[in-house]
PDB file of C-alpha atoms in Angstrom:
ATOM      1  CA  UNK A   1     156.105 123.493 153.680  1.00  0.00           C
ATOM      2  CA  UNK A   2     157.528 123.123 157.184  1.00  0.00           C
ATOM      3  CA  UNK A   3     154.920 120.799 158.707  1.00  0.00           C
ATOM      4  CA  UNK A   4     151.613 119.053 158.159  1.00  0.00           C
ATOM      5  CA  UNK A   5     149.126 117.943 160.784  1.00  0.00           C
ATOM      6  CA  UNK A   6     145.866 115.974 160.279  1.00  0.00           C
ATOM      7  CA  UNK A   7     142.903 115.793 162.671  1.00  0.00           C
ATOM      8  CA  UNK A   8     141.637 113.448 163.837  1.00  0.00           C
ATOM      9  CA  UNK A   9     144.844 111.462 163.976  1.00  0.00           C
ATOM     10  CA  UNK A  10     143.005 108.164 164.189  1.00  0.00           C
ATOM     11  CA  UNK A  11     142.052 105.858 161.313  1.00  0.00           C
ATOM     12  CA  UNK A  12     144.736 107.359 159.067  1.00  0.00           C
ATOM     13  CA  UNK A  13     148.142 105.990 158.138  1.00  0.00           C
ATOM     14  CA  UNK A  14     150.003 109.030 159.514  1.00  0.00           C
ATOM     15  CA  UNK A  15     148.913 112.297 161.101  1.00  0.00           C
ATOM     16  CA  UNK A  16     151.985 114.313 160.061  1.00  0.00           C
ATOM     17  CA  UNK A  17     152.492 113.448 156.378  1.00  0.00           C
ATOM     18  CA  UNK A  18     151.003 115.165 153.311  1.00  0.00           C
ATOM     19  CA  UNK A  19     149.225 112.130 151.793  1.00  0.00           C
ATOM     20  CA  UNK A  20     147.842 109.758 154.433  1.00  0.00           C
ATOM     21  CA  UNK A  21     145.516 106.880 153.633  1.00  0.00           C
ATOM     22  CA  UNK A  22     142.496 105.799 155.611  1.00  0.00           C
ATOM     23  CA  UNK A  23     140.480 102.674 156.188  1.00  0.00           C
ATOM     24  CA  UNK A  24     137.480 103.752 158.187  1.00  0.00           C
ATOM     25  CA  UNK A  25     134.138 102.201 159.067  1.00  0.00           C
ATOM     26  CA  UNK A  26     132.491 105.597 159.568  1.00  0.00           C
ATOM     27  CA  UNK A  27     132.324 108.798 157.557  1.00  0.00           C
ATOM     28  CA  UNK A  28     134.820 111.320 158.916  1.00  0.00           C
ATOM     29  CA  UNK A  29     135.703 114.983 158.434  1.00  0.00           C
ATOM     30  CA  UNK A  30     139.499 115.246 158.283  1.00  0.00           C
ATOM     31  CA  UNK A  31     141.174 118.627 158.780  1.00  0.00           C
ATOM     32  CA  UNK A  32     144.667 119.431 157.557  1.00  0.00           C
ATOM     33  CA  UNK A  33     146.851 122.174 158.976  1.00  0.00           C
ATOM     34  CA  UNK A  34     149.889 123.166 156.900  1.00  0.00           C
ATOM     35  CA  UNK A  35     152.547 125.419 158.380  1.00  0.00           C
ATOM     36  CA  UNK A  36     155.011 127.071 156.004  1.00  0.00           C
ATOM     37  CA  UNK A  37     158.612 128.091 156.695  1.00  0.00           C
ATOM     38  CA  UNK A  38     157.453 131.540 157.902  1.00  0.00           C
ATOM     39  CA  UNK A  39     155.095 130.063 160.506  1.00  0.00           C
ATOM     40  CA  UNK A  40     151.917 130.864 158.561  1.00  0.00           C
ATOM     41  CA  UNK A  41     149.204 128.232 159.038  1.00  0.00           C
ATOM     42  CA  UNK A  42     146.659 127.281 156.405  1.00  0.00           C
ATOM     43  CA  UNK A  43     143.724 125.020 157.137  1.00  0.00           C
ATOM     44  CA  UNK A  44     141.526 122.915 154.879  1.00  0.00           C
ATOM     45  CA  UNK A  45     139.270 119.913 155.291  1.00  0.00           C
ATOM     46  CA  UNK A  46     138.069 116.898 153.394  1.00  0.00           C
ATOM     47  CA  UNK A  47     134.951 114.847 154.089  1.00  0.00           C
ATOM     48  CA  UNK A  48     135.540 111.113 153.619  1.00  0.00           C
ATOM     49  CA  UNK A  49     132.146 109.478 153.217  1.00  0.00           C
ATOM     50  CA  UNK A  50     131.861 105.766 153.881  1.00  0.00           C
ATOM     51  CA  UNK A  51     129.232 104.206 151.684  1.00  0.00           C
ATOM     52  CA  UNK A  52     127.896 100.985 153.092  1.00  0.00           C
ATOM     53  CA  UNK A  53     127.560  98.312 150.494  1.00  0.00           C
ATOM     54  CA  UNK A  54     124.988  96.220 152.297  1.00  0.00           C
ATOM     55  CA  UNK A  55     122.093  94.636 150.584  1.00  0.00           C
ATOM     56  CA  UNK A  56     120.278  91.549 149.479  1.00  0.00           C
ATOM     57  CA  UNK A  57     118.095  90.232 146.710  1.00  0.00           C
ATOM     58  CA  UNK A  58     115.012  88.080 147.200  1.00  0.00           C
ATOM     59  CA  UNK A  59     113.093  86.185 144.525  1.00  0.00           C
ATOM     60  CA  UNK A  60     109.471  87.229 144.085  1.00  0.00           C
ATOM     61  CA  UNK A  61     108.332  83.852 142.732  1.00  0.00           C
ATOM     62  CA  UNK A  62     109.305  80.235 143.255  1.00  0.00           C
ATOM     63  CA  UNK A  63     108.163  77.153 141.386  1.00  0.00           C
ATOM     64  CA  UNK A  64     108.923  74.308 143.806  1.00  0.00           C
ATOM     65  CA  UNK A  65     109.039  71.443 141.287  1.00  0.00           C
ATOM     66  CA  UNK A  66     111.014  73.339 138.649  1.00  0.00           C
ATOM     67  CA  UNK A  67     114.167  71.694 137.338  1.00  0.00           C
ATOM     68  CA  UNK A  68     115.462  74.925 135.820  1.00  0.00           C
ATOM     69  CA  UNK A  69     115.939  76.956 139.025  1.00  0.00           C
ATOM     70  CA  UNK A  70     113.817  79.238 141.193  1.00  0.00           C
ATOM     71  CA  UNK A  71     112.567  76.201 143.081  1.00  0.00           C
ATOM     72  CA  UNK A  72     113.314  77.455 146.598  1.00  0.00           C
ATOM     73  CA  UNK A  73     113.296  80.744 148.488  1.00  0.00           C
ATOM     74  CA  UNK A  74     116.322  82.265 150.181  1.00  0.00           C
ATOM     75  CA  UNK A  75     118.047  85.640 150.288  1.00  0.00           C
ATOM     76  CA  UNK A  76     121.077  86.433 148.143  1.00  0.00           C
ATOM     77  CA  UNK A  77     123.841  88.733 149.345  1.00  0.00           C
ATOM     78  CA  UNK A  78     124.744  91.842 147.370  1.00  0.00           C
ATOM     79  CA  UNK A  79     128.424  92.779 147.487  1.00  0.00           C
ATOM     80  CA  UNK A  80     129.116  89.644 149.594  1.00  0.00           C
ATOM     81  CA  UNK A  81     127.939  91.767 152.535  1.00  0.00           C
ATOM     82  CA  UNK A  82     125.800  89.287 154.513  1.00  0.00           C
ATOM     83  CA  UNK A  83     127.412  87.335 157.336  1.00  0.00           C
ATOM     84  CA  UNK A  84     124.316  85.250 158.057  1.00  0.00           C
ATOM     85  CA  UNK A  85     120.559  85.212 157.766  1.00  0.00           C
ATOM     86  CA  UNK A  86     119.907  84.947 161.473  1.00  0.00           C
ATOM     87  CA  UNK A  87     116.280  83.964 160.957  1.00  0.00           C
ATOM     88  CA  UNK A  88     113.926  83.503 158.020  1.00  0.00           C
ATOM     89  CA  UNK A  89     110.211  82.927 158.552  1.00  0.00           C
ATOM     90  CA  UNK A  90     107.469  82.447 155.938  1.00  0.00           C
ATOM     91  CA  UNK A  91     103.734  82.904 156.599  1.00  0.00           C
ATOM     92  CA  UNK A  92     100.611  82.024 154.643  1.00  0.00           C
ATOM     93  CA  UNK A  93      97.781  84.483 154.012  1.00  0.00           C
ATOM     94  CA  UNK A  94      96.160  83.623 157.347  1.00  0.00           C
ATOM     95  CA  UNK A  95      99.347  84.348 159.292  1.00  0.00           C
ATOM     96  CA  UNK A  96     100.272  80.728 159.919  1.00  0.00           C
ATOM     97  CA  UNK A  97     104.007  80.114 160.005  1.00  0.00           C
ATOM     98  CA  UNK A  98     104.814  77.590 157.271  1.00  0.00           C
ATOM     99  CA  UNK A  99     108.619  77.819 157.500  1.00  0.00           C
ATOM    100  CA  UNK A 100     111.169  79.035 160.019  1.00  0.00           C
ATOM    101  CA  UNK A 101     114.892  78.471 159.995  1.00  0.00           C
ATOM    102  CA  UNK A 102     117.836  80.069 161.780  1.00  0.00           C
ATOM    103  CA  UNK A 103     121.407  80.767 160.707  1.00  0.00           C
ATOM    104  CA  UNK A 104     121.047  80.334 156.964  1.00  0.00           C
ATOM    105  CA  UNK A 105     123.942  80.896 154.604  1.00  0.00           C
ATOM    106  CA  UNK A 106     122.993  83.573 152.049  1.00  0.00           C
ATOM    107  CA  UNK A 107     122.389  82.119 148.598  1.00  0.00           C
ATOM    108  CA  UNK A 108     122.284  78.514 149.850  1.00  0.00           C
ATOM    109  CA  UNK A 109     119.180  77.246 148.078  1.00  0.00           C
ATOM    110  CA  UNK A 110     119.413  73.819 149.739  1.00  0.00           C
ATOM    111  CA  UNK A 111     118.646  75.349 153.141  1.00  0.00           C
ATOM    112  CA  UNK A 112     115.941  77.718 151.879  1.00  0.00           C
ATOM    113  CA  UNK A 113     112.183  77.242 151.781  1.00  0.00           C
ATOM    114  CA  UNK A 114     111.057  74.654 149.235  1.00  0.00           C
ATOM    115  CA  UNK A 115     107.401  75.719 149.140  1.00  0.00           C
ATOM    116  CA  UNK A 116     106.282  73.129 151.649  1.00  0.00           C
ATOM    117  CA  UNK A 117     104.616  73.002 155.037  1.00  0.00           C
ATOM    118  CA  UNK A 118     105.657  69.845 156.794  1.00  0.00           C
ATOM    119  CA  UNK A 119     105.908  67.263 154.015  1.00  0.00           C
ATOM    120  CA  UNK A 120     103.124  68.784 151.911  1.00  0.00           C
ATOM    121  CA  UNK A 121     103.368  71.297 149.070  1.00  0.00           C
ATOM    122  CA  UNK A 122     101.669  74.587 149.915  1.00  0.00           C
ATOM    123  CA  UNK A 123      98.883  75.995 147.754  1.00  0.00           C
ATOM    124  CA  UNK A 124      99.608  78.411 144.928  1.00  0.00           C
ATOM    125  CA  UNK A 125      99.507  81.934 146.298  1.00  0.00           C
ATOM    126  CA  UNK A 126     101.350  84.779 147.945  1.00  0.00           C
ATOM    127  CA  UNK A 127     103.385  84.163 151.104  1.00  0.00           C
ATOM    128  CA  UNK A 128     104.953  86.763 153.389  1.00  0.00           C
ATOM    129  CA  UNK A 129     108.554  86.442 154.536  1.00  0.00           C
ATOM    130  CA  UNK A 130     110.385  88.145 157.395  1.00  0.00           C
ATOM    131  CA  UNK A 131     114.144  87.914 157.894  1.00  0.00           C
ATOM    132  CA  UNK A 132     116.714  89.149 160.353  1.00  0.00           C
ATOM    133  CA  UNK A 133     119.963  89.743 158.449  1.00  0.00           C
ATOM    134  CA  UNK A 134     123.404  90.219 160.005  1.00  0.00           C
ATOM    135  CA  UNK A 135     125.938  92.016 157.813  1.00  0.00           C
ATOM    136  CA  UNK A 136     129.695  91.539 157.944  1.00  0.00           C
ATOM    137  CA  UNK A 137     130.136  95.113 159.192  1.00  0.00           C
ATOM    138  CA  UNK A 138     128.060  94.270 162.291  1.00  0.00           C
ATOM    139  CA  UNK A 139     124.838  95.981 161.222  1.00  0.00           C
ATOM    140  CA  UNK A 140     121.561  94.083 161.427  1.00  0.00           C
ATOM    141  CA  UNK A 141     118.434  94.565 159.377  1.00  0.00           C
ATOM    142  CA  UNK A 142     114.877  93.339 159.685  1.00  0.00           C
ATOM    143  CA  UNK A 143     113.553  92.804 156.180  1.00  0.00           C
ATOM    144  CA  UNK A 144     110.204  91.633 154.857  1.00  0.00           C
ATOM    145  CA  UNK A 145     108.513  90.983 151.571  1.00  0.00           C
ATOM    146  CA  UNK A 146     106.348  88.526 149.731  1.00  0.00           C
ATOM    147  CA  UNK A 147     106.922  85.642 147.391  1.00  0.00           C
ATOM    148  CA  UNK A 148     104.504  83.916 145.048  1.00  0.00           C
ATOM    149  CA  UNK A 149     104.442  80.136 144.916  1.00  0.00           C
ATOM    150  CA  UNK A 150     103.382  78.806 141.530  1.00  0.00           C
ATOM    151  CA  UNK A 151     103.153  75.359 139.938  1.00  0.00           C
TER     152      UNK A 151
END
């Protein structure tokens, strides 16, 4: 083998070595050109797929006065991928906003919704939540779901 050349030459450790490494934020098709001692060129390619490990978990029930957990609502980061919960809002069945908070830390139950509106416990029932999530890779996601409040 006389020479090796990789395209694109960005996001790889070297463009002229046989075994480069890559750290890339996007999926990329890399092409390799190998020239032998006689000047013959062979070409091949490899598709490096970047799989985004974003995600969150949300409880589907909270019991506000429980002493054994599940007593508040927040979002939990999968793969440690969430930078911040930019906004979390909770609505009752009539569309009234009962909770809204900005810049929550994922998994921080102390800053989540405690099943109250003002200083009063809300009624047992289903509540809708909407969140704007910012991931560490810069992506944002609008997410929504529902949570049951029980006593």
